Amino acid sequence: MPTRRKPDQNAPEIVTPTGAKTGEREPIDPRAQSGDYLTTAQGLRLPDTDHSLKAGRRGPTLLEDFHLREKITHFDHERIPERVVHARGAAAHGVFVSYGTAASITKAGFLAEKGKETEVFVRFSTVLGSRGSADTVRDTRGFAVKFYTDEGNFDLVGNNMPVFFIQDGIKFPDIIHAGKPHPDREIPQAQSAHDTFWDFVSLHTEATHHVFWNMSDRGIPRSYRTMEGFGVHTFRTVDPEGGTHLVKFHWKPVAGVHSLVWEEAQIAAGVDPDFHRRDLADGIEAGAFLEYDLGVQVLPDDGTETFEGIDLLDPTKIVPEELAPVQLLGRLTLNRNPTNYFAETEQVAFHTGHLVPGIEVTNDPLMQARMFSYLDTQLTRLGGPNFSQLPINRPHVPVNDMLRDGMHQTAVHTGVAPYRPNSLDGGLPEVDPEGYVQVPRLVEGEVGRGNPLSFEDHFTQPALFYRSLTPVEQAHIAEAFTFELGKVYEQAIKERELAVLAQVDAGLAAIVAEGLGLPVPTGLPEVGEVLPSPALSQVVEVPGPIAGRKIGVIADSGSDLAGVRTLRKALAKQGAQLLVIAPTGGFIGKGRSKEVVDRTVLTARSIEFDAVLVAAGTGHSADIKVVILLQEMYRHCKALGAWGDGIEVLTGSGIPEDGPGVLHADSADKTFAAELIASLGLHRVWERADLVMADAVAPVR
Ligand code: HDE
């Protein structure tokens, strides 16, 4: 019979395999391996791992070869189920530093305390594709952030779009079934341009607003660095005095919000399916860290759960920033790549229910369903209920949870009384009255299935979004609808979606209908005038930062390599990288002016570069790869330039010398560098936008 022990000495302790008590920061050995010798899983040293144990050199393999069996058995079970959505992802570690501006709206320490640093892990993802699918497909992007706060983990599991397809979580399996590849042939992979997707969204018109975001440039981000993030739902925050506030979370990228153009995204999906994850990892490795400001729109918690007529519980609605400005709370910097993809990026488990005091959920029916799903899904994906013990998921504060045993238990719990109250383990663990307590909220109403009436308006906000954009952004939307519906086989689905578009904006419906060769739907009510929200546009008129951008320079041994160096220096100061593209690999130039060749003409493709230059003295080559590179750059609205006689290479490839965004100078001096940086800062030369669009959808022409 165990006897009562003194509490101070015998409090239940959880000891992990690395020897640290759970809750203490683990001295994580990222290799989870030690010693210089190859061993079995039992630590037995091995002399050979290349030959199985056989009876004779040619003989059958022996069952007693325990090393062979261990190695193969483990290999056979290396895969775990991929995420049912957001399977394709890439992640990074970082730090969040609070501006201290949130003190009046939340007691959450990591937000309220000025200068407070909190470690974070962020996973970006696409939604529809499998783990091995391409990064640049047209899709929503996940933006999931785990804050390892002093009060436990807080997960902000958001997206790069502020609205969602459905208003009620019960439809989530349905929209995902519709968006995933068709069940008979398992095609198409990672795309929405197919019948079942458009069948669903044209029948569930609440999806229209999110569909507009997907069809806009937001569906094909340039990089994770240039992507906004949104918590989507309305959250409730609680301040130190117990006052409550409704908030919508936003991530504002310091590098601005930028996208690819559609043809570029398509090329990248083939040429470099890892386009976004490569950019993320390369940027961090080069010291060009990714930065975002976390902000909130603060809305009064006055009991109506609406703001200016917008239902705050409806996740298909935004609150325009002009009506409620985003107040910045702190800065996130992603500054460290994961050490092991599986251990960290694959095994990280986010959950909307990972909350800290001062931040609460609301009755948004989409959010309520998520509160169940994220815990549940880990049971299959991570093989049981102990996934919180995985190093990447472990909080950086003491954990004493009375949860015991189960598959993959790695803690060695001490004590005999994982229940409370108890008299055997010193009465521990104690409960903390100051711990997480939901603010009281009144719940009443008849049990039943159905939506509030305000959820019925599906078209005003897509119209607000569309009409707030610049003509070139609107043209991209028209192009995307025409492309996607053009891939749909069933005419009835196309006609139904055209009817949806007509109710949002008749002008847009007319362009898409013409592109599809179908009649323009008539006689439908259209959204009337809306007050535009310029904050929704991502076209910039003032050059923004260019950190993380890549600039190619075509050169050979005869080129002005001193000029190349001047430009490299100027660009490096801005955090951008200059890459030399030459006919063959190795070096160009001689002696001290030698330059490493970063890409050969064969390995360089336009999608990698934000601008391409031709150095003076570069011999003109009729190499088709150079011509394709330059023409694609021009078509994709990116800066091109040359100095000295380098301009002849450009014009020889069909690039007009006086074309918009074609820079030229006598030498690669500071002025030329400044012009280039300004052009990169504008992101695209939109005057060329129509070059890459079909006539039917290029109203800017
Ligand atoms: Fe998710 N979602 N979701 N989701 N979601 C998952 O969780 C789910 C929703 C989001 O990088 C899953 O661990 C339901 C909205 C991100 O690991 C799963 C509903 C938003 C990620 C799940 C939603 C998101 C997920 C799959 C409707 C934006 C990737 C594997 C009620 C605010 C997280 C997993 C990561 C992942 C369920 C709707 C964002 C199955 C049921 C809205 C960024 O639990």
XYZ file of C-alpha atoms and ligand atoms in Angstrom:
745
model
C 0.000 0.000 0.000
C 1.666 3.250 -1.072
C 2.068 5.767 1.696
C 1.507 9.503 1.518
C 4.661 11.295 0.502
C 5.819 14.807 1.140
C 4.493 17.026 -1.604
C 7.665 19.017 -2.200
C 9.791 15.974 -2.905
C 7.368 13.713 -4.645
C 5.186 15.807 -6.859
C 4.275 13.776 -9.928
C 6.920 14.338 -12.473
C 6.995 13.512 -16.106
C 10.356 12.522 -17.421
C 10.911 12.429 -21.145
C 13.392 10.295 -23.043
C 15.886 13.132 -23.257
C 15.930 13.377 -19.508
C 14.219 16.744 -19.190
C 11.090 17.007 -17.115
C 8.111 17.705 -19.314
C 7.494 21.375 -19.429
C 11.142 22.286 -19.197
C 12.579 23.314 -22.519
C 14.025 20.092 -23.941
C 17.662 20.042 -24.961
C 16.430 18.642 -28.271
C 19.027 16.670 -30.141
C 17.794 17.421 -33.646
C 19.396 14.288 -34.982
C 17.815 12.134 -32.291
C 20.903 10.057 -32.661
C 24.309 10.019 -31.090
C 27.648 8.289 -31.372
C 29.683 7.848 -34.508
C 28.964 4.198 -35.151
C 26.097 2.648 -37.039
C 23.958 0.621 -34.655
C 20.661 -1.230 -34.569
C 17.748 0.399 -32.748
C 19.037 -1.406 -29.679
C 22.441 0.259 -29.891
C 24.283 -2.801 -31.163
C 27.195 -1.783 -33.408
C 27.030 -3.125 -36.946
C 29.882 -4.068 -39.253
C 27.848 -4.151 -42.494
C 24.489 -2.827 -43.644
C 24.833 -3.618 -47.347
C 24.624 -7.388 -47.400
C 21.918 -9.561 -45.898
C 22.826 -12.682 -43.970
C 22.760 -15.612 -46.403
C 23.508 -19.295 -46.411
C 26.476 -19.139 -48.785
C 27.255 -16.226 -51.139
C 24.438 -17.261 -53.492
C 22.262 -18.828 -50.871
C 18.829 -17.866 -49.542
C 18.546 -15.142 -46.923
C 18.229 -16.326 -43.356
C 15.241 -15.510 -41.176
C 17.623 -14.901 -38.326
C 18.969 -11.734 -39.979
C 17.554 -9.459 -37.299
C 19.252 -6.401 -38.798
C 17.674 -6.935 -42.220
C 14.263 -7.486 -40.625
C 14.496 -4.455 -38.373
C 15.635 -2.223 -41.233
C 12.952 -3.390 -43.670
C 10.165 -3.461 -41.079
C 10.883 0.091 -40.055
C 11.051 1.234 -43.653
C 7.714 -0.454 -44.399
C 6.094 1.802 -41.820
C 7.813 5.111 -42.537
C 4.705 6.795 -43.910
C 1.896 8.213 -41.824
C -1.418 9.333 -43.317
C -1.073 12.717 -44.941
C -3.352 15.509 -43.758
C -6.826 15.097 -45.212
C -6.555 18.758 -46.244
C -3.451 20.997 -46.272
C -1.281 17.920 -46.961
C 1.343 19.892 -48.875
C 3.182 22.251 -46.576
C 6.433 23.922 -45.655
C 7.386 25.448 -42.342
C 9.820 27.596 -40.416
C 10.684 28.545 -36.864
C 10.696 32.106 -35.710
C 10.014 34.618 -33.027
C 7.094 36.904 -32.280
C 7.835 40.189 -30.542
C 4.915 42.066 -29.020
C 4.479 45.813 -29.551
C 2.510 45.842 -26.296
C -0.394 47.563 -28.028
C -2.872 44.787 -27.243
C -2.876 45.382 -23.487
C -6.252 47.125 -23.610
C -8.008 44.300 -25.449
C -6.465 41.087 -24.129
C -4.755 39.765 -21.060
C -2.823 37.225 -23.188
C 0.725 37.901 -22.007
C 2.438 37.202 -25.322
C 0.421 40.020 -26.897
C -0.024 42.410 -23.990
C 3.518 42.719 -22.720
C 5.674 45.140 -24.723
C 8.847 43.572 -26.079
C 7.840 40.066 -25.004
C 9.457 37.448 -27.252
C 7.623 34.221 -28.005
C 8.956 31.325 -30.040
C 6.771 30.259 -32.946
C 6.506 27.575 -35.590
C 4.643 28.408 -38.792
C 3.393 25.975 -41.412
C 2.227 27.231 -44.801
C 0.252 24.904 -47.033
C -2.012 24.411 -50.018
C -5.422 22.897 -49.314
C -6.371 20.502 -52.057
C -3.235 18.747 -53.278
C -1.495 15.637 -51.985
C 1.795 15.863 -50.155
C 3.798 15.649 -53.388
C 1.745 18.125 -55.397
C 3.024 21.409 -56.815
C 3.272 24.576 -54.739
C 2.010 27.106 -57.264
C -1.434 25.707 -58.052
C -4.464 27.966 -57.793
C -5.704 27.326 -54.262
C -6.153 28.813 -50.820
C -2.987 28.754 -48.676
C -2.865 27.712 -45.036
C -1.063 30.049 -42.635
C -0.909 28.159 -39.336
C 1.048 29.646 -36.454
C 1.931 27.948 -33.181
C 2.963 30.382 -30.443
C 4.840 28.632 -27.617
C 3.692 31.151 -24.987
C 4.394 31.251 -21.256
C 0.756 30.328 -20.732
C 0.762 27.297 -23.012
C 0.521 26.937 -26.771
C -1.725 29.249 -28.759
C -2.422 28.193 -32.358
C -3.730 30.690 -34.886
C -4.736 28.307 -37.689
C -5.500 30.718 -40.491
C -5.494 31.047 -44.253
C -4.248 33.597 -46.773
C -7.831 34.572 -47.542
C -10.141 36.238 -45.026
C -13.268 34.227 -45.823
C -14.211 30.587 -46.173
C -16.302 28.524 -48.618
C -18.933 27.477 -46.148
C -20.737 28.973 -43.190
C -21.230 25.786 -41.218
C -18.542 23.172 -40.460
C -20.958 20.351 -41.199
C -20.424 21.031 -44.922
C -16.628 20.773 -44.710
C -16.445 17.122 -45.826
C -18.714 18.033 -48.760
C -16.688 20.991 -50.085
C -13.489 18.994 -49.694
C -14.936 15.928 -51.448
C -15.940 18.258 -54.273
C -12.547 19.969 -54.472
C -10.379 16.848 -54.244
C -9.720 14.760 -57.393
C -12.681 12.831 -58.786
C -13.065 9.537 -56.961
C -13.106 7.371 -60.081
C -9.819 8.381 -61.754
C -8.207 10.492 -59.055
C -7.781 13.486 -61.338
C -7.190 16.382 -61.449
C -4.547 16.779 -58.734
C -4.455 19.969 -56.642
C -6.865 22.011 -58.746
C -10.296 23.447 -58.616
C -10.731 23.503 -62.415
C -13.028 20.503 -62.595
C -16.694 19.570 -62.556
C -17.252 18.516 -58.956
C -15.746 21.708 -57.512
C -17.851 23.988 -59.690
C -20.886 21.774 -59.203
C -20.620 22.287 -55.442
C -19.850 25.992 -55.390
C -22.550 26.859 -57.906
C -25.076 24.985 -55.766
C -23.818 26.422 -52.463
C -23.677 30.080 -53.307
C -22.328 30.964 -49.862
C -19.007 29.819 -51.407
C -19.046 32.676 -53.931
C -17.002 35.151 -51.914
C -14.198 32.652 -51.246
C -14.309 31.524 -54.884
C -13.715 35.142 -55.962
C -10.622 35.262 -53.745
C -9.416 31.963 -55.198
C -9.916 33.225 -58.754
C -8.108 36.442 -57.917
C -4.343 36.862 -57.725
C -4.537 35.764 -54.074
C -4.957 32.180 -55.333
C -1.425 32.184 -56.776
C 0.892 33.955 -54.296
C 4.389 34.939 -55.382
C 5.834 33.508 -52.189
C 4.939 32.910 -48.556
C 6.873 36.084 -47.818
C 4.377 38.128 -49.820
C 1.187 36.589 -48.520
C -1.330 38.055 -46.095
C -2.812 35.825 -43.416
C -6.191 35.883 -41.708
C -7.729 34.195 -38.689
C -10.981 34.236 -40.752
C -13.386 33.813 -37.813
C -14.236 36.480 -35.308
C -12.526 35.775 -31.978
C -13.413 37.150 -28.568
C -10.645 38.698 -26.498
C -10.796 39.400 -22.793
C -8.893 42.308 -21.265
C -7.391 42.360 -17.742
C -10.535 44.059 -16.394
C -12.741 41.339 -17.809
C -14.027 43.473 -20.686
C -14.593 41.621 -23.937
C -13.941 42.598 -27.538
C -14.567 40.936 -30.871
C -11.497 40.772 -33.096
C -10.428 39.591 -36.507
C -6.761 38.594 -36.818
C -4.625 39.684 -39.782
C -1.024 38.975 -40.788
C 0.475 41.816 -42.843
C 3.616 40.836 -44.732
C 6.353 43.461 -44.471
C 7.378 42.596 -48.061
C 3.922 43.544 -49.363
C 1.269 41.336 -50.941
C 2.258 39.976 -54.352
C 1.292 37.200 -56.688
C 2.436 35.234 -59.682
C 0.743 35.580 -63.038
C -1.255 32.536 -64.065
C 1.017 31.323 -66.870
C 3.998 31.672 -64.548
C 2.236 29.624 -61.871
C 1.485 26.909 -64.396
C 5.054 26.790 -65.678
C 6.413 26.725 -62.132
C 4.195 23.753 -61.262
C 6.172 21.743 -63.809
C 9.592 23.358 -63.765
C 9.864 23.688 -59.997
C 7.021 22.069 -58.033
C 8.839 23.146 -54.840
C 8.797 26.812 -55.847
C 7.350 28.187 -52.606
C 9.088 25.904 -50.155
C 12.413 26.469 -51.908
C 11.929 30.227 -51.739
C 11.085 29.982 -48.025
C 14.101 27.856 -47.145
C 16.532 29.725 -49.430
C 15.417 33.094 -48.093
C 15.943 32.085 -44.483
C 19.277 30.483 -45.281
C 20.400 33.679 -47.039
C 19.433 35.724 -43.981
C 16.523 37.409 -45.772
C 14.092 36.500 -42.997
C 10.351 36.600 -43.566
C 8.501 39.234 -41.578
C 4.841 39.844 -40.840
C 2.968 42.154 -38.507
C 0.132 40.632 -36.550
C -2.848 42.944 -36.384
C -6.465 42.964 -35.287
C -9.610 44.708 -36.273
C -11.306 45.449 -32.967
C -15.094 45.420 -33.008
C -17.381 46.154 -30.091
C -18.769 43.126 -28.265
C -22.135 44.826 -27.832
C -24.273 41.715 -27.842
C -25.307 42.008 -31.506
C -22.308 40.162 -32.954
C -22.649 42.431 -35.970
C -20.718 45.460 -37.156
C -22.126 47.998 -39.621
C -24.671 45.385 -40.683
C -22.030 42.682 -41.205
C -22.696 39.462 -39.303
C -19.475 38.743 -37.427
C -20.358 35.073 -36.995
C -20.544 34.551 -40.759
C -17.101 33.391 -41.993
C -17.960 34.285 -45.588
C -17.883 37.994 -44.690
C -15.083 40.476 -44.153
C -15.122 43.775 -42.336
C -13.515 46.285 -44.746
C -10.374 47.798 -43.278
C -11.699 51.250 -44.069
C -14.488 50.626 -41.537
C -12.279 49.041 -38.884
C -8.552 49.630 -39.364
C -6.073 46.872 -38.574
C -4.185 47.720 -35.382
C -0.732 46.189 -35.217
C 0.154 44.082 -32.178
C 3.585 42.664 -32.879
C 6.087 41.359 -35.402
C 6.704 37.789 -36.477
C 10.110 36.961 -37.949
C 10.744 33.562 -39.494
C 14.443 33.005 -39.074
C 15.202 29.286 -38.833
C 14.539 26.387 -41.161
C 13.345 23.096 -39.696
C 16.041 20.490 -39.143
C 13.919 17.556 -40.195
C 10.838 17.794 -42.377
C 9.059 14.781 -40.939
C 9.735 15.463 -37.273
C 8.665 19.080 -37.478
C 6.669 20.084 -40.550
C 4.838 16.789 -40.920
C 4.248 16.032 -37.264
C 3.225 19.480 -36.112
C -0.383 19.387 -34.954
C -2.327 22.635 -34.929
C -5.641 22.991 -33.168
C -8.081 25.883 -32.923
C -8.670 24.732 -29.346
C -5.094 25.538 -28.334
C -5.998 28.816 -26.641
C -4.539 30.995 -23.898
C -6.313 33.186 -21.336
C -7.536 36.344 -23.026
C -8.420 34.725 -26.353
C -11.653 32.827 -26.876
C -13.728 31.432 -29.703
C -17.152 32.666 -30.789
C -20.331 30.896 -31.889
C -19.317 30.988 -35.574
C -20.629 27.556 -36.647
C -17.562 26.941 -38.793
C -15.249 27.582 -35.898
C -17.301 25.419 -33.555
C -16.852 22.398 -35.855
C -13.137 23.046 -36.087
C -12.918 22.833 -32.308
C -13.740 19.137 -32.683
C -11.910 18.274 -35.891
C -8.328 19.288 -35.176
C -7.937 17.074 -32.131
C -9.766 14.203 -33.698
C -7.750 14.121 -36.914
C -4.451 13.641 -35.045
C -5.599 10.295 -33.683
C -5.340 8.776 -37.126
C -2.574 10.929 -38.502
C -0.201 10.801 -35.578
C -1.305 7.385 -34.342
C -2.905 8.090 -30.987
C -3.562 10.616 -28.267
C 0.032 11.410 -27.263
C 0.962 13.655 -30.180
C 1.370 16.615 -27.816
C 4.543 14.951 -26.563
C 6.244 15.191 -29.959
C 9.009 17.773 -29.600
C 7.463 20.173 -32.127
C 4.094 20.097 -30.352
C 5.344 20.241 -26.796
C 4.545 23.464 -24.952
C 7.521 25.397 -23.577
C 5.969 25.523 -20.105
C 5.423 22.851 -17.444
C 2.812 20.266 -18.352
C 1.077 18.227 -15.680
C -2.010 16.903 -17.359
C -3.010 13.615 -15.694
C -3.320 12.158 -19.223
C -1.720 8.718 -19.071
C -0.539 5.803 -21.187
C -1.858 5.306 -24.736
C -0.028 4.627 -27.996
C 3.431 6.144 -28.318
C 3.650 7.259 -24.720
C 7.155 8.676 -24.377
C 6.903 10.162 -20.904
C 7.841 8.115 -17.859
C 5.272 9.351 -15.391
C 5.964 9.069 -11.715
C 3.452 9.070 -8.895
C 0.485 6.827 -8.320
C -2.463 9.164 -8.391
C -3.184 10.703 -11.798
C -6.537 11.920 -10.563
C -7.677 14.674 -8.302
C -8.311 15.346 -5.598
C -5.838 12.809 -4.285
C -4.113 12.260 -1.017
C -1.319 10.093 -2.333
C 0.715 12.326 -4.634
C 0.742 15.247 -2.255
C -2.578 16.450 -3.580
C -0.944 17.505 -6.812
C -1.584 18.668 -9.418
C -3.474 21.660 -8.148
C -6.024 23.613 -10.143
C -5.429 27.297 -10.727
C -8.510 29.506 -10.362
C -6.639 32.063 -12.504
C -6.260 29.497 -15.283
C -8.295 29.479 -18.503
C -11.874 30.408 -17.612
C -14.309 31.186 -20.437
C -16.117 34.486 -19.987
C -19.721 33.701 -19.164
C -21.910 33.981 -22.233
C -25.616 33.469 -22.380
C -26.837 30.653 -24.604
C -30.484 30.296 -25.444
C -32.687 29.299 -28.329
C -34.663 26.474 -29.797
C -32.773 23.368 -30.800
C -32.846 23.054 -34.573
C -30.865 23.127 -37.819
C -30.688 26.344 -39.816
C -28.884 29.628 -40.349
C -29.564 33.132 -39.134
C -31.222 35.145 -41.895
C -28.185 37.396 -42.280
C -26.226 34.399 -43.598
C -28.400 34.463 -46.736
C -26.653 37.376 -48.474
C -24.046 35.615 -50.621
C -23.351 38.213 -53.288
C -22.811 41.673 -51.808
C -19.336 40.934 -50.513
C -17.993 39.224 -53.662
C -19.180 42.343 -55.505
C -17.417 44.510 -52.937
C -14.214 42.515 -53.435
C -14.377 42.532 -57.255
C -15.238 46.195 -57.552
C -12.499 47.239 -55.121
C -9.760 45.898 -57.410
C -7.853 47.588 -60.206
C -8.744 46.751 -63.843
C -5.778 44.417 -64.201
C -6.762 42.481 -61.074
C -10.345 42.303 -62.303
C -9.105 41.005 -65.652
C -7.211 38.257 -63.844
C -10.431 37.236 -62.097
C -12.303 37.147 -65.391
C -9.494 35.087 -66.881
C -9.456 32.630 -63.989
C -13.229 32.066 -64.085
C -13.090 31.598 -67.848
C -10.170 29.191 -67.575
C -11.627 27.111 -64.751
C -15.141 26.915 -66.157
C -13.620 26.197 -69.551
C -12.229 22.994 -68.048
C -15.661 21.924 -66.812
C -17.405 19.328 -69.021
C -21.017 19.745 -67.923
C -22.669 22.719 -69.590
C -25.351 22.923 -66.888
C -22.669 23.618 -64.272
C -21.120 26.411 -66.356
C -24.521 27.976 -66.887
C -25.334 27.785 -63.181
C -22.058 29.474 -62.253
C -22.636 32.161 -64.889
C -25.966 32.841 -63.212
C -24.090 33.232 -59.911
C -21.648 35.684 -61.512
C -24.471 37.651 -63.075
C -25.940 38.218 -59.626
C -22.596 39.527 -58.373
C -21.535 41.662 -61.335
C -23.184 41.591 -64.734
C -20.085 43.006 -66.455
C -17.926 40.167 -65.200
C -20.577 37.589 -66.125
C -20.660 38.999 -69.668
C -16.881 38.663 -70.129
C -16.824 35.099 -68.793
C -19.895 34.095 -70.797
C -18.265 35.382 -73.971
C -15.077 33.467 -73.222
C -17.072 30.295 -72.693
C -19.196 30.881 -75.782
C -22.386 30.767 -73.738
C -25.281 33.208 -73.529
C -25.103 35.962 -70.946
C -27.639 35.194 -68.200
C -30.360 37.810 -68.099
C -33.154 38.865 -65.790
C -31.248 38.208 -62.572
C -30.949 40.753 -59.775
C -27.432 42.219 -59.566
C -25.753 43.684 -56.499
C -26.237 47.446 -56.580
C -23.631 50.041 -55.710
C -21.134 49.086 -53.048
C -18.631 51.222 -51.220
C -15.279 49.930 -52.466
C -12.485 48.935 -50.087
C -9.178 49.948 -51.724
C -7.291 47.940 -49.060
C -8.344 44.789 -50.911
C -6.189 45.621 -53.943
C -2.608 44.427 -53.958
C -1.348 46.617 -56.802
C 1.178 49.108 -55.447
C 2.036 52.519 -56.791
C 4.960 53.199 -54.477
C 7.908 50.764 -54.644
C 8.011 48.360 -51.703
C 10.834 46.292 -50.202
C 12.600 43.719 -52.369
C 14.231 41.439 -49.788
C 14.256 37.815 -50.911
C 13.912 38.688 -54.615
C 16.130 37.060 -57.249
C 17.619 38.853 -60.217
C 19.303 36.978 -63.049
C 22.092 38.503 -65.121
C 22.985 36.953 -68.458
C 26.752 37.162 -68.909
C 29.757 35.361 -70.347
C 33.529 35.703 -70.147
C 33.432 38.802 -72.368
C 30.931 40.630 -70.151
C 31.432 43.652 -67.921
C 31.908 41.688 -64.698
C 32.794 44.783 -62.677
C 29.286 46.028 -63.503
C 27.856 42.700 -62.334
C 29.628 43.157 -59.008
C 28.345 46.710 -58.558
C 24.790 45.544 -59.069
C 25.221 42.537 -56.801
C 26.381 44.806 -53.984
C 23.520 47.249 -54.431
C 20.953 44.450 -54.509
C 22.467 42.598 -51.536
C 22.033 45.781 -49.485
C 18.292 45.414 -50.079
C 18.333 41.673 -49.235
C 17.993 40.637 -52.888
C 20.216 38.175 -54.690
C 21.942 38.446 -58.084
C 22.464 35.170 -59.961
C 24.782 34.827 -62.952
C 23.341 32.977 -65.949
C 25.969 31.831 -68.464
C 26.107 29.473 -71.451
C 28.000 26.791 -69.492
C 28.658 26.038 -65.838
C 31.779 26.766 -63.744
C 33.195 30.280 -63.938
C 33.255 33.222 -66.288
C 36.083 35.739 -66.457
C 39.639 35.324 -65.355
C 41.812 35.895 -62.314
C 40.421 38.177 -59.635
C 37.462 39.177 -61.767
C 36.269 35.573 -62.010
C 32.531 35.060 -61.330
C 30.784 31.850 -60.336
C 28.062 30.765 -62.741
C 24.882 30.212 -60.703
C 22.651 28.971 -63.527
C 23.390 27.773 -67.019
C 21.189 28.810 -69.894
C 19.791 25.266 -69.775
C 18.902 25.332 -66.070
C 17.611 28.910 -65.857
C 13.888 29.420 -66.282
C 12.086 32.723 -66.093
C 9.879 31.765 -63.136
C 12.843 31.862 -60.778
C 13.648 35.511 -61.418
C 11.939 38.755 -60.537
C 14.069 40.566 -63.092
C 16.635 39.577 -65.720
C 19.454 41.751 -67.005
C 21.964 41.405 -69.806
C 25.487 42.553 -69.025
C 27.426 44.766 -71.428
C 29.821 42.799 -73.602
C 27.728 39.623 -73.542
C 27.962 37.942 -76.935
C 24.605 37.710 -78.614
C 23.380 34.154 -78.643
C 20.454 32.905 -80.640
C 20.047 30.118 -78.090
C 16.310 29.446 -77.979
C 16.534 29.059 -74.203
C 17.739 32.643 -73.851
C 14.959 33.840 -76.141
C 12.336 31.916 -74.129
C 13.749 33.220 -70.864
C 13.594 36.843 -71.964
C 10.234 36.584 -73.675
C 8.654 34.886 -70.688
C 10.033 37.578 -68.396
C 8.499 40.187 -70.659
C 5.164 38.392 -70.925
C 4.998 37.837 -67.182
C 5.318 41.591 -66.605
C 8.710 41.445 -64.904
C 11.510 43.941 -65.142
C 14.111 43.466 -67.879
C 17.237 45.470 -68.405
C 20.615 45.722 -70.030
C 23.582 47.989 -70.012
C 25.952 48.895 -72.815
C 25.600 46.674 -75.860
C 23.736 44.111 -73.724
C 20.572 45.762 -75.052
C 21.228 44.018 -78.386
C 20.684 40.644 -76.737
C 17.312 41.873 -75.510
C 16.190 43.318 -78.814
C 17.591 40.298 -80.665
C 15.183 38.200 -78.587
C 12.223 40.302 -79.616
C 12.050 42.558 -76.552
C 11.209 46.131 -77.616
C 13.947 48.492 -76.430
C 11.377 51.095 -75.424
C 8.872 48.595 -73.990
C 7.454 49.391 -70.545
C 9.720 48.238 -67.753
C 12.702 47.666 -70.063
C 15.598 49.451 -68.391
C 18.796 50.403 -70.141
C 21.862 52.408 -69.324
C 25.397 52.922 -70.565
C 26.873 51.321 -67.500
C 25.807 49.342 -64.453
C 26.191 52.278 -62.112
C 24.302 53.324 -58.993
C 21.584 55.081 -60.974
C 20.901 51.932 -62.966
C 20.827 49.898 -59.733
C 18.360 52.365 -58.183
C 16.082 52.183 -61.241
C 16.170 48.398 -61.071
C 15.359 48.368 -57.346
C 12.430 50.739 -57.875
C 11.086 48.608 -60.692
C 11.394 45.449 -58.564
C 9.654 47.282 -55.722
C 6.590 47.791 -57.914
C 6.589 44.017 -58.375
C 5.211 43.941 -61.935
C 5.055 46.088 -65.017
C 1.277 45.940 -65.335
C 1.254 47.899 -68.607
C 2.203 44.575 -70.202
C -0.544 42.603 -68.456
C -2.564 41.822 -71.537
C 0.356 40.122 -73.325
C -0.329 36.926 -71.440
C -4.122 36.916 -71.683
C -6.586 35.692 -74.266
C -8.337 38.524 -76.121
C -11.710 37.574 -74.666
C -10.663 38.286 -71.094
C -8.198 41.136 -71.514
C -10.335 44.231 -71.056
C -7.236 46.306 -70.298
C -6.102 45.974 -73.911
Fe -8.883 23.315 -41.343
N -8.330 21.384 -41.036
N -10.810 22.790 -41.187
N -9.461 25.211 -41.837
N -6.991 23.844 -41.600
C -7.079 20.912 -41.029
O -6.188 19.493 -39.394
C -11.271 21.612 -40.717
C -10.731 25.682 -41.878
C -6.499 25.099 -41.791
O -0.465 23.204 -41.315
C -6.984 19.498 -40.552
O -4.215 18.705 -38.641
C -12.703 21.630 -40.603
C -10.759 27.123 -41.933
C -5.071 25.062 -41.909
O -1.066 21.478 -40.102
C -8.429 19.144 -40.198
C -13.092 22.862 -41.050
C -9.442 27.495 -41.922
C -4.721 23.722 -41.774
C -9.149 20.421 -40.575
C -11.894 23.585 -41.400
C -8.648 26.293 -41.868
C -5.937 22.988 -41.567
C -6.263 18.559 -41.488
C -14.495 23.401 -41.166
C -8.867 28.913 -42.007
C -3.340 23.134 -41.861
C -5.029 18.092 -40.770
C -15.201 23.420 -39.935
C -9.252 29.749 -40.913
C -2.684 23.098 -40.525
C -5.055 18.777 -39.505
C -1.278 22.544 -40.645
C -5.981 21.618 -41.351
C -10.482 20.533 -40.416
C -11.949 24.901 -41.932
C -7.226 26.333 -41.872
C -8.998 17.909 -40.824
C -13.573 20.480 -40.128
C -11.985 28.023 -41.961
C -4.149 26.231 -42.146
O -8.589 18.888 -38.846
